[in-house]
């Protein structure tokens, strides 16, 4: 009787569980039994592993073979267990030393010819292995760079099962030739889910492929919306842009992700893990360093926004926009059920998806930008434009954005049509993305210094209790906000959000704490009522 074990990782959402792959050989009729709650793609690994072992020059054991995946209560899916199953079988057959693979985590799919194919979710899988105390991992050669992002783990990238056997047995490592040149690498096909190309609305700056990035200087006029965009980026505040078609709402939203500061190391790992599981991580770019941008179509379902699907839930748009921007263009055209599902992640920074196959917690701390027209035809606020929408239709259209959802939006700005002077450049170009991003980085640095030692890094994350008790504004600065609260213009949540925006405005002008004018700017950006404050967020 022979026995050996190796390790792999089962992904549940973007979190991993280390799975022990055990192989047992007993005398009897040759058979291959796989147990441990596998799904269809994992059950098929029996044929893949057998063919890969034989085509790699090793002998398949002609005995009763049982492979167990422990813990058996955790659902296991995907083809990433192939490499661990093959190694455990070869260890039980004494082709390789079982002690050499007992504490090694192996992730990869096997082709029938023995080649090791890459799979999605390598980064979160290696992170889970490192947290469990494992120090050695074996992954496909194409994803070795992604796995190497995890500190304290020794990574071995292999191209074929033959190479792995040679390394474990201390034999000369065979040279596996690469595929023919001049065509796409078929081995990378497993990293991308079909249909997750440009249609996801991710990374609008990279979609052109010519190195051109949208710049804020391209936006003509729109001083107040530009100010709101800067405040949103500096404090992580959600933003609503409302106005007629063609005013520039989409142009502003597409330039927001470039204004955001580069991701920190921890944030990059979080975003990369989500994108790796979702199958949208570009090959050759193992680490996402810039804030992501996701713009789903208004026909998106609730499951595509917050996550879901058959079996174990997969990340939705709110998770793909983690640490970045989620832009909902034509927001009233989204279903009310889908929009109201955003309430929880807007407050908590994560989404919990419960399905029959299990409960998954997915990260979802994003900056939401809504764009809306004033009415179905879009001409309701234009003078002499001939809007024919009845008042009841206008009210019903605007009510599609529910009150509880809008109460979680810190900034609400009216985007007016651009006049002829601004459009033809007679008013001068606005500030570039580089200039605005520099101010945003400075404001974020001041907020991070003030919040050092707390679990928060941006003003939008600070609870209202802390704002009212520890982070105090200047005396008398809240007089106007308190009056709006008494009149019912602000809710209790709205007052807290006004305080957060006021701190961001103060950070943009490098002030120690907000004064009455900072609170007035925050009130105007939230309520739309003119307060007679300066136009620039960082000026007086």
PDB file of N, CA and C in Angstrom, residues 239-250 253 327-334 339 369-379 381 397-401 406 413-416:
ATOM      1  N   UNK A 239     -20.428  60.691  -5.708  1.00  0.00           N
ATOM      2  CA  UNK A 239     -20.757  61.884  -6.493  1.00  0.00           C
ATOM      3  C   UNK A 239     -21.921  61.607  -7.428  1.00  0.00           C
ATOM      4  N   UNK A 240     -22.846  62.574  -7.516  1.00  0.00           N
ATOM      5  CA  UNK A 240     -23.956  62.536  -8.466  1.00  0.00           C
ATOM      6  C   UNK A 240     -23.825  63.709  -9.410  1.00  0.00           C
ATOM      7  N   UNK A 241     -23.732  63.426 -10.702  1.00  0.00           N
ATOM      8  CA  UNK A 241     -23.684  64.458 -11.739  1.00  0.00           C
ATOM      9  C   UNK A 241     -25.005  64.424 -12.499  1.00  0.00           C
ATOM     10  N   UNK A 242     -25.753  65.487 -12.422  1.00  0.00           N
ATOM     11  CA  UNK A 242     -27.036  65.557 -13.117  1.00  0.00           C
ATOM     12  C   UNK A 242     -27.011  66.729 -14.083  1.00  0.00           C
ATOM     13  N   UNK A 243     -27.601  66.514 -15.255  1.00  0.00           N
ATOM     14  CA  UNK A 243     -27.620  67.568 -16.251  1.00  0.00           C
ATOM     15  C   UNK A 243     -28.054  67.033 -17.595  1.00  0.00           C
ATOM     16  N   UNK A 244     -28.234  67.901 -18.559  1.00  0.00           N
ATOM     17  CA  UNK A 244     -28.726  67.480 -19.882  1.00  0.00           C
ATOM     18  C   UNK A 244     -27.671  66.678 -20.636  1.00  0.00           C
ATOM     19  N   UNK A 245     -28.077  65.948 -21.662  1.00  0.00           N
ATOM     20  CA  UNK A 245     -27.105  65.188 -22.465  1.00  0.00           C
ATOM     21  C   UNK A 245     -26.093  66.116 -23.138  1.00  0.00           C
ATOM     22  N   UNK A 246     -24.857  65.660 -23.223  1.00  0.00           N
ATOM     23  CA  UNK A 246     -23.829  66.429 -23.896  1.00  0.00           C
ATOM     24  C   UNK A 246     -23.159  67.487 -23.058  1.00  0.00           C
ATOM     25  N   UNK A 247     -23.485  67.571 -21.770  1.00  0.00           N
ATOM     26  CA  UNK A 247     -22.887  68.601 -20.922  1.00  0.00           C
ATOM     27  C   UNK A 247     -21.500  68.219 -20.435  1.00  0.00           C
ATOM     28  N   UNK A 248     -21.149  66.933 -20.471  1.00  0.00           N
ATOM     29  CA  UNK A 248     -19.806  66.525 -20.058  1.00  0.00           C
ATOM     30  C   UNK A 248     -19.765  65.620 -18.847  1.00  0.00           C
ATOM     31  N   UNK A 249     -20.879  65.005 -18.481  1.00  0.00           N
ATOM     32  CA  UNK A 249     -20.909  64.150 -17.287  1.00  0.00           C
ATOM     33  C   UNK A 249     -19.993  62.936 -17.458  1.00  0.00           C
ATOM     34  N   UNK A 250     -20.085  62.273 -18.590  1.00  0.00           N
ATOM     35  CA  UNK A 250     -19.262  61.082 -18.816  1.00  0.00           C
ATOM     36  C   UNK A 250     -17.787  61.452 -18.929  1.00  0.00           C
ATOM     37  N   UNK A 253     -16.438  61.837 -15.399  1.00  0.00           N
ATOM     38  CA  UNK A 253     -16.329  60.577 -14.671  1.00  0.00           C
ATOM     39  C   UNK A 253     -15.154  59.743 -15.172  1.00  0.00           C
ATOM     40  N   UNK A 327     -18.663  53.771 -12.112  1.00  0.00           N
ATOM     41  CA  UNK A 327     -19.437  54.797 -12.813  1.00  0.00           C
ATOM     42  C   UNK A 327     -20.715  54.187 -13.356  1.00  0.00           C
ATOM     43  N   UNK A 328     -21.850  54.725 -12.917  1.00  0.00           N
ATOM     44  CA  UNK A 328     -23.157  54.274 -13.380  1.00  0.00           C
ATOM     45  C   UNK A 328     -23.750  55.367 -14.255  1.00  0.00           C
ATOM     46  N   UNK A 329     -23.499  55.270 -15.550  1.00  0.00           N
ATOM     47  CA  UNK A 329     -24.051  56.234 -16.493  1.00  0.00           C
ATOM     48  C   UNK A 329     -25.530  55.924 -16.723  1.00  0.00           C
ATOM     49  N   UNK A 330     -26.321  56.976 -16.939  1.00  0.00           N
ATOM     50  CA  UNK A 330     -27.776  56.823 -17.062  1.00  0.00           C
ATOM     51  C   UNK A 330     -28.327  56.064 -15.853  1.00  0.00           C
ATOM     52  N   UNK A 331     -27.963  56.540 -14.671  1.00  0.00           N
ATOM     53  CA  UNK A 331     -28.303  55.825 -13.436  1.00  0.00           C
ATOM     54  C   UNK A 331     -29.798  55.554 -13.286  1.00  0.00           C
ATOM     55  N   UNK A 332     -30.720  56.476 -13.640  1.00  0.00           N
ATOM     56  CA  UNK A 332     -32.142  56.150 -13.489  1.00  0.00           C
ATOM     57  C   UNK A 332     -32.609  54.987 -14.350  1.00  0.00           C
ATOM     58  N   UNK A 333     -31.832  54.624 -15.386  1.00  0.00           N
ATOM     59  CA  UNK A 333     -32.227  53.514 -16.243  1.00  0.00           C
ATOM     60  C   UNK A 333     -31.881  52.155 -15.634  1.00  0.00           C
ATOM     61  N   UNK A 334     -31.042  52.127 -14.591  1.00  0.00           N
ATOM     62  CA  UNK A 334     -30.784  50.879 -13.889  1.00  0.00           C
ATOM     63  C   UNK A 334     -32.046  50.447 -13.145  1.00  0.00           C
ATOM     64  N   UNK A 339     -30.015  49.081  -8.016  1.00  0.00           N
ATOM     65  CA  UNK A 339     -29.486  50.273  -7.353  1.00  0.00           C
ATOM     66  C   UNK A 339     -29.582  50.160  -5.836  1.00  0.00           C
ATOM     67  N   UNK A 369     -19.821  57.073  -8.833  1.00  0.00           N
ATOM     68  CA  UNK A 369     -20.216  58.266  -9.583  1.00  0.00           C
ATOM     69  C   UNK A 369     -21.486  57.931 -10.343  1.00  0.00           C
ATOM     70  N   UNK A 370     -22.547  58.682 -10.081  1.00  0.00           N
ATOM     71  CA  UNK A 370     -23.811  58.526 -10.785  1.00  0.00           C
ATOM     72  C   UNK A 370     -23.966  59.669 -11.785  1.00  0.00           C
ATOM     73  N   UNK A 371     -24.457  59.348 -12.969  1.00  0.00           N
ATOM     74  CA  UNK A 371     -24.778  60.373 -13.968  1.00  0.00           C
ATOM     75  C   UNK A 371     -26.242  60.211 -14.349  1.00  0.00           C
ATOM     76  N   UNK A 372     -26.993  61.314 -14.333  1.00  0.00           N
ATOM     77  CA  UNK A 372     -28.435  61.240 -14.576  1.00  0.00           C
ATOM     78  C   UNK A 372     -28.887  62.443 -15.389  1.00  0.00           C
ATOM     79  N   UNK A 373     -29.850  62.214 -16.267  1.00  0.00           N
ATOM     80  CA  UNK A 373     -30.521  63.295 -16.994  1.00  0.00           C
ATOM     81  C   UNK A 373     -31.690  63.803 -16.158  1.00  0.00           C
ATOM     82  N   UNK A 374     -32.133  65.023 -16.364  1.00  0.00           N
ATOM     83  CA  UNK A 374     -33.247  65.558 -15.560  1.00  0.00           C
ATOM     84  C   UNK A 374     -34.598  64.935 -15.907  1.00  0.00           C
ATOM     85  N   UNK A 375     -34.739  64.355 -17.094  1.00  0.00           N
ATOM     86  CA  UNK A 375     -36.007  63.765 -17.510  1.00  0.00           C
ATOM     87  C   UNK A 375     -35.720  62.767 -18.625  1.00  0.00           C
ATOM     88  N   UNK A 376     -36.698  62.003 -19.062  1.00  0.00           N
ATOM     89  CA  UNK A 376     -36.422  61.018 -20.126  1.00  0.00           C
ATOM     90  C   UNK A 376     -35.852  61.626 -21.400  1.00  0.00           C
ATOM     91  N   UNK A 377     -36.298  62.812 -21.798  1.00  0.00           N
ATOM     92  CA  UNK A 377     -35.761  63.422 -23.012  1.00  0.00           C
ATOM     93  C   UNK A 377     -34.493  64.212 -22.753  1.00  0.00           C
ATOM     94  N   UNK A 378     -34.229  64.567 -21.490  1.00  0.00           N
ATOM     95  CA  UNK A 378     -33.002  65.248 -21.127  1.00  0.00           C
ATOM     96  C   UNK A 378     -33.025  66.753 -21.252  1.00  0.00           C
ATOM     97  N   UNK A 379     -34.144  67.341 -21.681  1.00  0.00           N
ATOM     98  CA  UNK A 379     -34.188  68.781 -21.942  1.00  0.00           C
ATOM     99  C   UNK A 379     -34.994  69.552 -20.903  1.00  0.00           C
ATOM    100  N   UNK A 381     -34.272  70.896 -17.996  1.00  0.00           N
ATOM    101  CA  UNK A 381     -33.661  72.067 -17.370  1.00  0.00           C
ATOM    102  C   UNK A 381     -33.161  73.088 -18.386  1.00  0.00           C
ATOM    103  N   UNK A 397     -39.454  59.802 -13.166  1.00  0.00           N
ATOM    104  CA  UNK A 397     -38.096  59.496 -13.661  1.00  0.00           C
ATOM    105  C   UNK A 397     -37.056  59.837 -12.602  1.00  0.00           C
ATOM    106  N   UNK A 398     -37.190  61.006 -11.976  1.00  0.00           N
ATOM    107  CA  UNK A 398     -36.217  61.398 -10.963  1.00  0.00           C
ATOM    108  C   UNK A 398     -36.332  60.554  -9.696  1.00  0.00           C
ATOM    109  N   UNK A 399     -37.506  59.996  -9.438  1.00  0.00           N
ATOM    110  CA  UNK A 399     -37.697  59.170  -8.238  1.00  0.00           C
ATOM    111  C   UNK A 399     -37.098  57.779  -8.385  1.00  0.00           C
ATOM    112  N   UNK A 400     -36.601  57.433  -9.572  1.00  0.00           N
ATOM    113  CA  UNK A 400     -35.959  56.124  -9.726  1.00  0.00           C
ATOM    114  C   UNK A 400     -34.698  56.006  -8.881  1.00  0.00           C
ATOM    115  N   UNK A 401     -34.067  57.135  -8.585  1.00  0.00           N
ATOM    116  CA  UNK A 401     -32.959  57.137  -7.630  1.00  0.00           C
ATOM    117  C   UNK A 401     -33.566  57.357  -6.258  1.00  0.00           C
ATOM    118  N   UNK A 406     -29.663  58.132  -2.439  1.00  0.00           N
ATOM    119  CA  UNK A 406     -29.119  59.483  -2.586  1.00  0.00           C
ATOM    120  C   UNK A 406     -28.608  60.028  -1.261  1.00  0.00           C
ATOM    121  N   UNK A 413     -24.085  67.532  -7.883  1.00  0.00           N
ATOM    122  CA  UNK A 413     -23.711  68.711  -8.666  1.00  0.00           C
ATOM    123  C   UNK A 413     -24.525  68.744  -9.950  1.00  0.00           C
ATOM    124  N   UNK A 414     -24.994  69.935 -10.300  1.00  0.00           N
ATOM    125  CA  UNK A 414     -25.693  70.157 -11.563  1.00  0.00           C
ATOM    126  C   UNK A 414     -24.666  70.529 -12.630  1.00  0.00           C
ATOM    127  N   UNK A 415     -24.625  69.758 -13.702  1.00  0.00           N
ATOM    128  CA  UNK A 415     -23.699  70.013 -14.807  1.00  0.00           C
ATOM    129  C   UNK A 415     -24.454  70.814 -15.866  1.00  0.00           C
ATOM    130  N   UNK A 416     -24.115  72.099 -15.993  1.00  0.00           N
ATOM    131  CA  UNK A 416     -24.801  72.977 -16.938  1.00  0.00           C
ATOM    132  C   UNK A 416     -24.219  72.806 -18.345  1.00  0.00           C
TER     133      UNK A 416
END
